[in-house]
XYZ file of C-alpha atoms in Angstrom:
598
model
C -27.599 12.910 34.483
C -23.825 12.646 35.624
C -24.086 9.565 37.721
C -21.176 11.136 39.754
C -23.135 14.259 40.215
C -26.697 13.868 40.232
C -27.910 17.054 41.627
C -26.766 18.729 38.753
C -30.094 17.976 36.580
C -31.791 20.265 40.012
C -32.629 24.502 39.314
C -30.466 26.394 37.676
C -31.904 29.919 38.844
C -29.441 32.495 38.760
C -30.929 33.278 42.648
C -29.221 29.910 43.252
C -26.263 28.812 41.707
C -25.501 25.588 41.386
C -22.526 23.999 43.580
C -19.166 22.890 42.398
C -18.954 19.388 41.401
C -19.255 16.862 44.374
C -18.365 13.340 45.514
C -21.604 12.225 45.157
C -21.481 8.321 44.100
C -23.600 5.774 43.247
C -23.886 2.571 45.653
C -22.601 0.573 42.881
C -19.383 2.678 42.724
C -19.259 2.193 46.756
C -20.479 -1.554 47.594
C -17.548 -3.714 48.980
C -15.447 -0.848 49.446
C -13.938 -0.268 52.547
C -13.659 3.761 54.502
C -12.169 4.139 57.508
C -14.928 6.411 58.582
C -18.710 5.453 57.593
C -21.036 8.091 58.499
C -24.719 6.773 58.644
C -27.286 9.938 58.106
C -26.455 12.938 56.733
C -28.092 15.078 58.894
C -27.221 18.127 60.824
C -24.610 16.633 62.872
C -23.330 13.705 60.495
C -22.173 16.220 57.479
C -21.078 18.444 60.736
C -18.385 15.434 61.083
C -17.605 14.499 57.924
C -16.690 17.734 57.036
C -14.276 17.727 59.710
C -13.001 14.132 60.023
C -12.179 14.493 56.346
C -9.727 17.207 56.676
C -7.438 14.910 57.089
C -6.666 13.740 53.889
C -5.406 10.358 54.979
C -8.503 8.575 56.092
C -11.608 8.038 54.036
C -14.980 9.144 54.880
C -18.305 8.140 53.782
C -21.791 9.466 54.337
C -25.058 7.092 53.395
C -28.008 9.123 53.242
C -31.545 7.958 53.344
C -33.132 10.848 51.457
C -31.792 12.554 48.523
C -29.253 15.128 47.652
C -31.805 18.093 47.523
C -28.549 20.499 46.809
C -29.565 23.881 45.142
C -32.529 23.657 45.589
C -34.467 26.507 45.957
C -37.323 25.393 48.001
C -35.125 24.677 50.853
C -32.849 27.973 49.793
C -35.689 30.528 49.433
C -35.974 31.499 53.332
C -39.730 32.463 52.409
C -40.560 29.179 51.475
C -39.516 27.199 54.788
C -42.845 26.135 55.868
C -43.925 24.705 52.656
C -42.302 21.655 52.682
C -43.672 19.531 55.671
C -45.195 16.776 54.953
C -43.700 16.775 51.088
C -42.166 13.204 51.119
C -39.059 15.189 49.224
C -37.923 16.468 51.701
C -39.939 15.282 55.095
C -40.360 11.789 56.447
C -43.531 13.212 57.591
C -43.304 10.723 61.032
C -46.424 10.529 63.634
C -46.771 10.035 66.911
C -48.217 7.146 68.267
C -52.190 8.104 69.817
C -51.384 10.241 72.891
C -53.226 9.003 75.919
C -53.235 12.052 78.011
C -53.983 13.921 74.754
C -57.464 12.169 73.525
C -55.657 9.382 71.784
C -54.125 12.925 69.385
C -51.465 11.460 67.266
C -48.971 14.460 66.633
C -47.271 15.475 63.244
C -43.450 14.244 63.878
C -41.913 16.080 60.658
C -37.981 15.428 60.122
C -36.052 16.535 57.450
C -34.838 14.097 54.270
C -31.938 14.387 52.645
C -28.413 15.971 52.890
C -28.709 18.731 55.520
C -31.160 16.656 57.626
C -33.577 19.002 59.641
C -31.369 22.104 58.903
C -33.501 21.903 55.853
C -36.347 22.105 56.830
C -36.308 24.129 60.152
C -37.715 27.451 61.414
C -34.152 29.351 61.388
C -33.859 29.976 65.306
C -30.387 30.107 65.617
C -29.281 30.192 69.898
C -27.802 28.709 72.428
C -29.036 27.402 76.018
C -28.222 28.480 79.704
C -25.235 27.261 80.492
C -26.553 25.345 83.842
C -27.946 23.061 81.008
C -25.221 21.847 79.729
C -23.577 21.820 83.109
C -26.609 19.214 83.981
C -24.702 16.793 81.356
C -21.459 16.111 83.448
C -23.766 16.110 86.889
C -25.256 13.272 85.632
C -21.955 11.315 85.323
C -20.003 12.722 82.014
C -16.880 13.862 82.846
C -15.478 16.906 81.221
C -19.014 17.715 79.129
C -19.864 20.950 80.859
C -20.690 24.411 79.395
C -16.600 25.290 79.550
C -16.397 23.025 76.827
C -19.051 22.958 74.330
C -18.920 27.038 74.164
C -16.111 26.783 72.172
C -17.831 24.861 69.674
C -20.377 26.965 69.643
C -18.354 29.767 68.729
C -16.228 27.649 66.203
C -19.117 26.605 64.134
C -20.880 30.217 63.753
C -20.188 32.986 61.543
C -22.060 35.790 62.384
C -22.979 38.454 59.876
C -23.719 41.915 61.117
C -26.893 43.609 59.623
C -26.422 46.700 57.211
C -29.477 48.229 59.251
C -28.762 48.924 62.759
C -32.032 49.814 64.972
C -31.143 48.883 68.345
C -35.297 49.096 69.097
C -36.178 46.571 66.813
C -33.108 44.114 66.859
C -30.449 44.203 69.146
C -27.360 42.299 69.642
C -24.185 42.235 71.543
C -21.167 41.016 68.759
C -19.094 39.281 71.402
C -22.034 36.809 72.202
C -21.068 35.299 68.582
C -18.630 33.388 66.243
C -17.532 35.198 63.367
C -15.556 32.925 61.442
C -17.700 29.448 61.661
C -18.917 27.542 58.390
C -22.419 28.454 59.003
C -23.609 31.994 58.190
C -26.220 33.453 60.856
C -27.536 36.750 61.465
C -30.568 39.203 62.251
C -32.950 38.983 59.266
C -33.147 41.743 56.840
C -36.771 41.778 56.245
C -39.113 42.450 59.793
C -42.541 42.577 60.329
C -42.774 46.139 62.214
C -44.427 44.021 65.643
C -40.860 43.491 66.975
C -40.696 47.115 68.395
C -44.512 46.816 70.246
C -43.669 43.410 70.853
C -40.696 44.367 72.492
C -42.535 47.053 74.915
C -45.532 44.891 74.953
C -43.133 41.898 77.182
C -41.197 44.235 78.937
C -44.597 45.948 80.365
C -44.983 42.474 81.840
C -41.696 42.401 83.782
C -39.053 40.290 81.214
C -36.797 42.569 80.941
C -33.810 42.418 77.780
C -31.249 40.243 77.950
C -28.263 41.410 76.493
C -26.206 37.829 76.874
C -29.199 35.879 75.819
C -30.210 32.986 77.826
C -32.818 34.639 80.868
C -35.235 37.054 79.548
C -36.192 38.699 76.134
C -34.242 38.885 73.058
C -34.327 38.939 69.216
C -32.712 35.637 68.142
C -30.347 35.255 64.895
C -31.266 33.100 62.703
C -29.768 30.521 60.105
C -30.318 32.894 56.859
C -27.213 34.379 55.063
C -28.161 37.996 55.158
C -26.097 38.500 51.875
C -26.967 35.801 49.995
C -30.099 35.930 51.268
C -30.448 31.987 51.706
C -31.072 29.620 53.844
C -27.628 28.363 55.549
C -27.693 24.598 56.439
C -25.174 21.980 56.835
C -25.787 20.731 53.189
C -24.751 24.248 51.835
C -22.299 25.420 54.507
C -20.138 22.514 55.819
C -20.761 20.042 53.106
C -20.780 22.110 49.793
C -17.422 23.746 49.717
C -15.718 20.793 50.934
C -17.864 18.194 48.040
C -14.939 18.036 46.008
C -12.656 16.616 48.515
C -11.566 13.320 47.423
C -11.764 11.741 50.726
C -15.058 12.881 51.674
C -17.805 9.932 49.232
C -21.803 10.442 49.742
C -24.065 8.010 48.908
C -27.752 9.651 48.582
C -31.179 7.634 48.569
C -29.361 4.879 50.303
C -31.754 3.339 53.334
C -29.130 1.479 55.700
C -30.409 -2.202 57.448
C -28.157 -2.451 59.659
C -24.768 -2.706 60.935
C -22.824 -6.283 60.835
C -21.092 -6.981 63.844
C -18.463 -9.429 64.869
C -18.575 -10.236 68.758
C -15.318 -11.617 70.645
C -15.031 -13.367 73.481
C -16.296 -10.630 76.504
C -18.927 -9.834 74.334
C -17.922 -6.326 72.473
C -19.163 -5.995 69.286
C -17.114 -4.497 66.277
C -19.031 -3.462 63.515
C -17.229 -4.663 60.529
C -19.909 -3.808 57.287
C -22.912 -1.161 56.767
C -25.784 -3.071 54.684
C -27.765 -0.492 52.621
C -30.639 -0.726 50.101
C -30.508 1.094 47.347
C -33.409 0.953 44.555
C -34.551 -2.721 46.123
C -31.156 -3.745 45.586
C -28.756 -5.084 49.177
C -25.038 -3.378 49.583
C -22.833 -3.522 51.921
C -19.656 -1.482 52.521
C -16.613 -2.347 54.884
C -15.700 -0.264 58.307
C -11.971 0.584 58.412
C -11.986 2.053 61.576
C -15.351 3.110 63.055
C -19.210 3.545 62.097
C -20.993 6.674 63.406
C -24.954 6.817 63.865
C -26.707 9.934 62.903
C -29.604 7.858 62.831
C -29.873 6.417 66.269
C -32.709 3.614 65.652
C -30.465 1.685 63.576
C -28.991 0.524 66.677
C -32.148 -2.024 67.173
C -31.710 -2.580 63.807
C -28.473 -4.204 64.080
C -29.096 -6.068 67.412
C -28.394 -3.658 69.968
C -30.906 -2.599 72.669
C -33.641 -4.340 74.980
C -33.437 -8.131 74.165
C -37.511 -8.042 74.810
C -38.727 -5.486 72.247
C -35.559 -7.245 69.871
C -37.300 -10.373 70.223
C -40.695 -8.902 69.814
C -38.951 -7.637 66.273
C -37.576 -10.576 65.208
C -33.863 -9.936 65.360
C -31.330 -11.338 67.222
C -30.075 -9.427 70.298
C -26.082 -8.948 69.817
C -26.025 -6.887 72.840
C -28.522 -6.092 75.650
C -28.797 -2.285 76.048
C -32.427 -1.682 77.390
C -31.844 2.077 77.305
C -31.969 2.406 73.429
C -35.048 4.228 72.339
C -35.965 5.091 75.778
C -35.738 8.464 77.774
C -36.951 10.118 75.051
C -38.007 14.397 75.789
C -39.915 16.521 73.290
C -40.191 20.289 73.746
C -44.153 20.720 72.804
C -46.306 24.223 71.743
C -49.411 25.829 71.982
C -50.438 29.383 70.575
C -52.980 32.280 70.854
C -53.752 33.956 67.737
C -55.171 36.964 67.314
C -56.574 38.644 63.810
C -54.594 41.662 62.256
C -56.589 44.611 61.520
C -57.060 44.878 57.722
C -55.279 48.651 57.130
C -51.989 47.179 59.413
C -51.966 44.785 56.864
C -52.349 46.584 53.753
C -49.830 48.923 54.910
C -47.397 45.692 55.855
C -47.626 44.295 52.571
C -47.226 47.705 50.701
C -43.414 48.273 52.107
C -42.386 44.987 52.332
C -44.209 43.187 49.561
C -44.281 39.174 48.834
C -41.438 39.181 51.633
C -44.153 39.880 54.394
C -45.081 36.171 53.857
C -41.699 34.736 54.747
C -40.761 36.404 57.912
C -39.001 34.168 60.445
C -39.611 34.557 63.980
C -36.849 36.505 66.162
C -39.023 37.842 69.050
C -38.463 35.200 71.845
C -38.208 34.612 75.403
C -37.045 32.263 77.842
C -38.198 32.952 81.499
C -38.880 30.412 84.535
C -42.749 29.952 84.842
C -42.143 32.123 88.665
C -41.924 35.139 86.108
C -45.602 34.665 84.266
C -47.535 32.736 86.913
C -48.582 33.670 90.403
C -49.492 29.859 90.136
C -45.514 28.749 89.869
C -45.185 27.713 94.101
C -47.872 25.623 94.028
C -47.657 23.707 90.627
C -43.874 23.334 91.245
C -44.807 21.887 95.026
C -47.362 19.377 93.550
C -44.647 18.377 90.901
C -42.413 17.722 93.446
C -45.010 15.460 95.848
C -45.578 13.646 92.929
C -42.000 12.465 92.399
C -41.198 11.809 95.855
C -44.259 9.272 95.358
C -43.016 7.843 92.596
C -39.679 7.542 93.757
C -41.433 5.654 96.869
C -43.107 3.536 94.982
C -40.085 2.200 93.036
C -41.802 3.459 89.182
C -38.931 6.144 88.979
C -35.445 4.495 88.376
C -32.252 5.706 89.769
C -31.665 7.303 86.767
C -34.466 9.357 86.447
C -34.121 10.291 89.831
C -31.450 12.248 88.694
C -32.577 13.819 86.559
C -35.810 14.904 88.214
C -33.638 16.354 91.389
C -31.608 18.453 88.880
C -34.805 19.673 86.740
C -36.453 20.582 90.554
C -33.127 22.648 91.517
C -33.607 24.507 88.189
C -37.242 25.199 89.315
C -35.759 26.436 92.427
C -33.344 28.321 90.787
C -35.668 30.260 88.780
C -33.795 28.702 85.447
C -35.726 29.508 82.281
C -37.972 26.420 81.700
C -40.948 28.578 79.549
C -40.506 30.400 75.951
C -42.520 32.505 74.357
C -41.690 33.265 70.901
C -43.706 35.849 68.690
C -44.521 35.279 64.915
C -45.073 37.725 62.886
C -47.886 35.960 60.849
C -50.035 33.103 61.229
C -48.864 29.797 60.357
C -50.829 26.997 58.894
C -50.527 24.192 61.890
C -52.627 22.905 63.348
C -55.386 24.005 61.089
C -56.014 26.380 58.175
C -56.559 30.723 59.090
C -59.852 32.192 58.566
C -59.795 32.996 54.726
C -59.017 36.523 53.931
C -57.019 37.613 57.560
C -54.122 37.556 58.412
C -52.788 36.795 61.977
C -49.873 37.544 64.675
C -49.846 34.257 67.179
C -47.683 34.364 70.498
C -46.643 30.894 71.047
C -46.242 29.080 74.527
C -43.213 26.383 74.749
C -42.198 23.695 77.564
C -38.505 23.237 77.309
C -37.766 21.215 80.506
C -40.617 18.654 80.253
C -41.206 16.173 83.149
C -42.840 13.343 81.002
C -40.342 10.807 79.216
C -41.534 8.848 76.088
C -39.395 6.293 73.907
C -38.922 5.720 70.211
C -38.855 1.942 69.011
C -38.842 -0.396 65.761
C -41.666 -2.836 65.407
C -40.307 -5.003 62.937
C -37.144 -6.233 61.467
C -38.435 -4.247 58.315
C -35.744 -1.517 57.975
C -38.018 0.539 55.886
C -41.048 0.620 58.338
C -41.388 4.426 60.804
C -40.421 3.635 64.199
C -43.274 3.667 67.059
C -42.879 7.356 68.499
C -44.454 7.775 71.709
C -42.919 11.140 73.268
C -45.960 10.708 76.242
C -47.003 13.826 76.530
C -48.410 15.106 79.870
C -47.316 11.743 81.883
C -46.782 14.522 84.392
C -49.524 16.638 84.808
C -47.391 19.381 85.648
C -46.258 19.941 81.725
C -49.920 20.000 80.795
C -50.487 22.905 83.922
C -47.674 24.470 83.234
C -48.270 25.578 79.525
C -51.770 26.290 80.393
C -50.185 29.148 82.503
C -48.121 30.537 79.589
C -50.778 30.495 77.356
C -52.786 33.154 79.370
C -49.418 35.470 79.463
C -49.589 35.215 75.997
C -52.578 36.708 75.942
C -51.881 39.251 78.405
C -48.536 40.330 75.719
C -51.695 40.624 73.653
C -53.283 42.620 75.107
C -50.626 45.245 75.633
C -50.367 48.468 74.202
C -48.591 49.293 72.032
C -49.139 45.989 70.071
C -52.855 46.014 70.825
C -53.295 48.822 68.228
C -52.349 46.489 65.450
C -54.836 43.931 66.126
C -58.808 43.380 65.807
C -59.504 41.753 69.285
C -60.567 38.755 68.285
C -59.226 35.861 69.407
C -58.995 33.001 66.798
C -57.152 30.242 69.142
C -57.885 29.303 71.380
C -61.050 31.623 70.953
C -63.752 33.808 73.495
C -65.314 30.532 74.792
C -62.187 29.124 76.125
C -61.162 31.050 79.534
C -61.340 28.844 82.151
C -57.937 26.139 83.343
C -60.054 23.658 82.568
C -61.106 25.080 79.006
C -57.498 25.724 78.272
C -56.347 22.116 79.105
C -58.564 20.619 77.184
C -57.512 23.295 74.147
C -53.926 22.460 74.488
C -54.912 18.203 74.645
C -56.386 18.917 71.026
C -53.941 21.625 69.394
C -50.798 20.959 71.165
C -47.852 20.150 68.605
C -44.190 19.392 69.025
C -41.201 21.949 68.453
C -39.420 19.095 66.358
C -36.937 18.918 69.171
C -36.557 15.469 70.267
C -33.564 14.166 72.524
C -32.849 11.269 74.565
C -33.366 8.298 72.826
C -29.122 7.425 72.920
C -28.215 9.114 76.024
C -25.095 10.117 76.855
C -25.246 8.739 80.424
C -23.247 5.706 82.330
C -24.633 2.027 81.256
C -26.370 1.696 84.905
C -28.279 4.713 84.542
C -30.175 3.500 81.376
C -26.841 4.713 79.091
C -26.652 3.862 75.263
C -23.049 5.856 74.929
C -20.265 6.527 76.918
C -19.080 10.643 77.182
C -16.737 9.998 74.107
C -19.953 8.768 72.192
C -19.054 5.573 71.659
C -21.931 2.568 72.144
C -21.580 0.332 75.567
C -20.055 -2.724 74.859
C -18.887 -1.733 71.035
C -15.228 -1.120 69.992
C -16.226 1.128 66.980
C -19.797 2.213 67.030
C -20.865 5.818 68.155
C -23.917 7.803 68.043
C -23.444 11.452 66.954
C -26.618 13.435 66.612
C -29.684 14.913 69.529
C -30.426 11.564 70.543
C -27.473 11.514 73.114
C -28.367 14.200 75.032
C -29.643 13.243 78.516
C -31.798 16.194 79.788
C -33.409 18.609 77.703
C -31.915 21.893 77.298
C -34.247 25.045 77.176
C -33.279 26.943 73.558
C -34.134 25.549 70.082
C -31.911 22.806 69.228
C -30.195 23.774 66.288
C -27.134 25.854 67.673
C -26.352 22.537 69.778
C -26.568 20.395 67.114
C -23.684 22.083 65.271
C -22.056 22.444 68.406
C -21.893 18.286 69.341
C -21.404 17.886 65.496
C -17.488 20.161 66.135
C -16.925 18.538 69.580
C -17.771 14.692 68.369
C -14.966 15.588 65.062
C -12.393 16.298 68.026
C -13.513 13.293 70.710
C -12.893 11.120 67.465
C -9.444 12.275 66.382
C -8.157 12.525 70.171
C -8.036 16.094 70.843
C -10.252 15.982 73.389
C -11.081 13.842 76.197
């Protein structure tokens, strides 16, 4: 093994070629070394910035990843094999919830992706961005200049879109000037589709969501993160880091677990971090901050002394600053889904024209509506939700600073924003539990994208190698749990539309014939219920008296070089799948940094 290149002893299929040499060191080659630019997690968003910061070839960047290098390899490259690796401790740190209280004590699945590429390795390819009163929500609640103005542009700047060769406008359509087209990352319509899209499409549209040609309010057919030509996956690792590895500014350090950040304080109390202590095969490192450390990997924060003094304390490490909104206002989109069997000749016939590759479809049918468009229930829920806060707000257990947030999640209510998703897939997947041997399925998942409830993420012990405590806190508000037990039984009226009814069998396999009353379904979605992987909030980007960890330029309350670059600083949940963001805050965080914007 080149100990400069160690993923060169990974595949060597000719389906997926093996990268250019890359500045992938050891920690022995790094330790006491100083970079002006230390980049802790390579995730989505932290090789998103070191990709960028590191076109300038006078500074020095370094990225310390946890997990390994996992380049080339096909298991996260073959788009048929993306739900095969959760729970592999490869390439998953296969996290858990803490027992849910309003869910039967259910501890969820909290899969995250390890290694270079972070969760863009692992995820389910839904490629799209949010409603732009989302983002707007973001400089309402005091950041200046972080509106949807803004971060379109870096939406567009990190996407390449790749037209398909087919064109059906029935089955997938798409407007070109919604997209990027010369971006890093490679996205696009998939080549390969299941044949339900069409009846899907009629199915919905029977039901009042009408198409939405500028995506955001109604039904669509997403893109996805697949190269359609290379026909793999396209990720941060492969896209922004790959064809910049051999950059001689730009050092990695893989399987490297960092402890903490070291810290100097002056006299008002700012902290400047000054070293990055690492493990590395049981062995301590430490390497020297030039200019500034950036967290991709929010918890490390408590780690290094900086959060609530109490749960510091309760951790055994010394409080350098006092931030008690680390690891709190944490929001989790959450799903539930109705399956229903596929008769047996719909399948043969499926698996005759598209072969093995009717296994590894990824979902594009998808929908974003306010509940008021699937629920003659939406008035009242919404008017309970509201009674409920105003209590709470009486009562002094809402803060300021959820307050906030709660009257700008009740306008979008009003509004009739899109707060509900529906998204179709094409065949059954394994979680929660295993299919009925020998049938196949199509499940219509429900998804809350604007939940209520807040939950926090903490350490437990000065142990840098122990999971965090994850409590997202599901159904705190009862309206989340009410709310998705309305979508659920518009997924089964898409069901039961022609022409998609055709292709199934009419039996319900979740949540199943016995389960029809509000009740029923509750208690259904309390036992099955699992998150979208989607997790925000736990550095918010919101002022220090509102429960802020970092300021709008990202950078750490009372720290002179310490930001936090990744999901965890958004402060109100945004209703699309994350991953089109991520990139996004990943190109706008490389320019807040160098001083072209703000």
């Amino acid at each position: 093994m080149n100990p400069l290149n160690p993923c060169c002893d990974l595949s060597s299929s000719s389906a997926f070629p093996l990268s250019p040499r890359t500045m992938i060191l050891s920690a022995n080659q790094v330790s006491g070394k100083s970079f002006d630019y230390i980049i802790v997690g390579g995730g989505t968003c932290g090789l998103v910035l070191a990709t960028r910061l590191s076109e300038d070839p006078s500074v020095s960047v370094l990225v310390i990843e946890a997990g390994a290098a996992n380049l080339d390899d096909p298991e996260i490259l073959d788009p048929t094999q993306f739900s095969t690796r959760f729970g592999n401790p490869k390439y998953d740190w296969a996290f858990e919830t803490v027992p849910q209280k309003s869910c039967n004590d259910l501890s969820v699945p909290f899969n995250r992706g390890k290694g270079l590429g972070g969760s863009s390795g692992i995820n389910f390819f839904q490629y799209h961005r949010p409603a732009k009163s989302d983002i707007d929500a973001f400089e309402e609640l005091g950041n200046e200049g972080w509106n949807w103005a803004l971060l379109e542009d870096y939406y567009v700047k990190s996407e390449r879109f790749v037209e398909p060769v087919k064109k059906d406008p029935a089955v997938l359509s798409y407007t070109l000037a919604n997209h990027g087209a010369t971006g890093p990352l490679t996205v696009g319509l998939p080549n390969v589709v299941s044949r339900f899209e069409g009846p899907y499409r009629t199915a919905i549209e029977s039901l009042g969501i009408e198409f939405a040609e500028k995506p955001t309010n109604g039904f669509w057919f997403t893109p996805i993160s697949v190269d359609p030509v290379e026909r793999v996956r396209s990720y941060a690792a492969n896209k922004y880091y790959q064809p910049n590895a051999t950059r001689e500014n730009l050092s990695v350090v893989v399987s490297a677990h960092v402890t903490k950040i070291v810290t100097a304080l002056d006299a008002n109390g700012q902290a400047t971090a000054v070293e990055v202590a690492f493990l590395s095969e049981d062995t301590s490192y430490t390497v020297k901050v030039g200019k500034e450390v950036v967290l991709s990997a929010g918890y490390i924060l408590e780690l290094s002394g900086i959060g609530n003094k109490s749960i510091l304390e309760a951790a055994g490490i010394e409080t350098k600053i006092h931030l008690p909104g680390v690891g709190e206002n944490v929001q989790e989109h959450f799903y539930s889904s109705v399956l229903q069997g596929i008769r047996p000749e719909v399948m043969l016939n499926l698996y005759e024209a598209l072969g093995k590759d009717v296994f590894g479809m990824a979902a594009t049918c998808i929908a974003f509506v306010p509940l008021a468009s699937v629920s003659p229930m939406h008035a009242s829920l919404q008017e309970s939700l509201a009674k409920a806060i105003e209590k709470d707000i009486s009562t002094g257990k809402i803060s300021e600073s959820l307050r906030k947030q709660y009257t700008i999640q009740l306008k979008h209510l009003q509004d009739r924003e899109p707060s509900c998703e529906f998204l179709m897939w094409p065949l059954f997947r394994t979680d929660p539990s295993a299919p009925v041997p020998g049938v196949q399925f199509l499940s219509v998942s429900a998804m809350a994208n604007h939940p209520f409830s807040r939950g926090s993420i903490h350490i437990t012990s000065n142990d840098p190698l122990l999971a965090p405590r994850i409590d997202p806190n599901y159904f705190e508000y009862e309206y989340d749990l009410l709310s998705i037990v309305e979508q659920l039984k518009f997924c089964r009226k898409i069901l039961d539309q022609e022409p998609l009814k055709q292709f199934l069998t009419g039996n319900e396999f979740r949540p199943g014939p016995n389960v029809q009353s509000d009740e029923e379904i509750a208690d259904y979605v309390k036992a099955n219920m699992r998150t979208t992987w989607h997790t925000i909030g736990s550095c918010s980007m919101l002022p220090r008296a509102d429960g802020g960890v970092v300021d709008r330029n990202l950078k750490v309350y009372n720290t002179t070089n310490i930001r936090v670059v990744d999901m965890s600083i958004l402060p109100l949940h945004i209703g699309a799948h994350i991953q089109a963001t991520a990139y996004a805050v990943g190109e706008l965080a490389a320019d807040i940094i160098t001083g072209q914007v703000f």
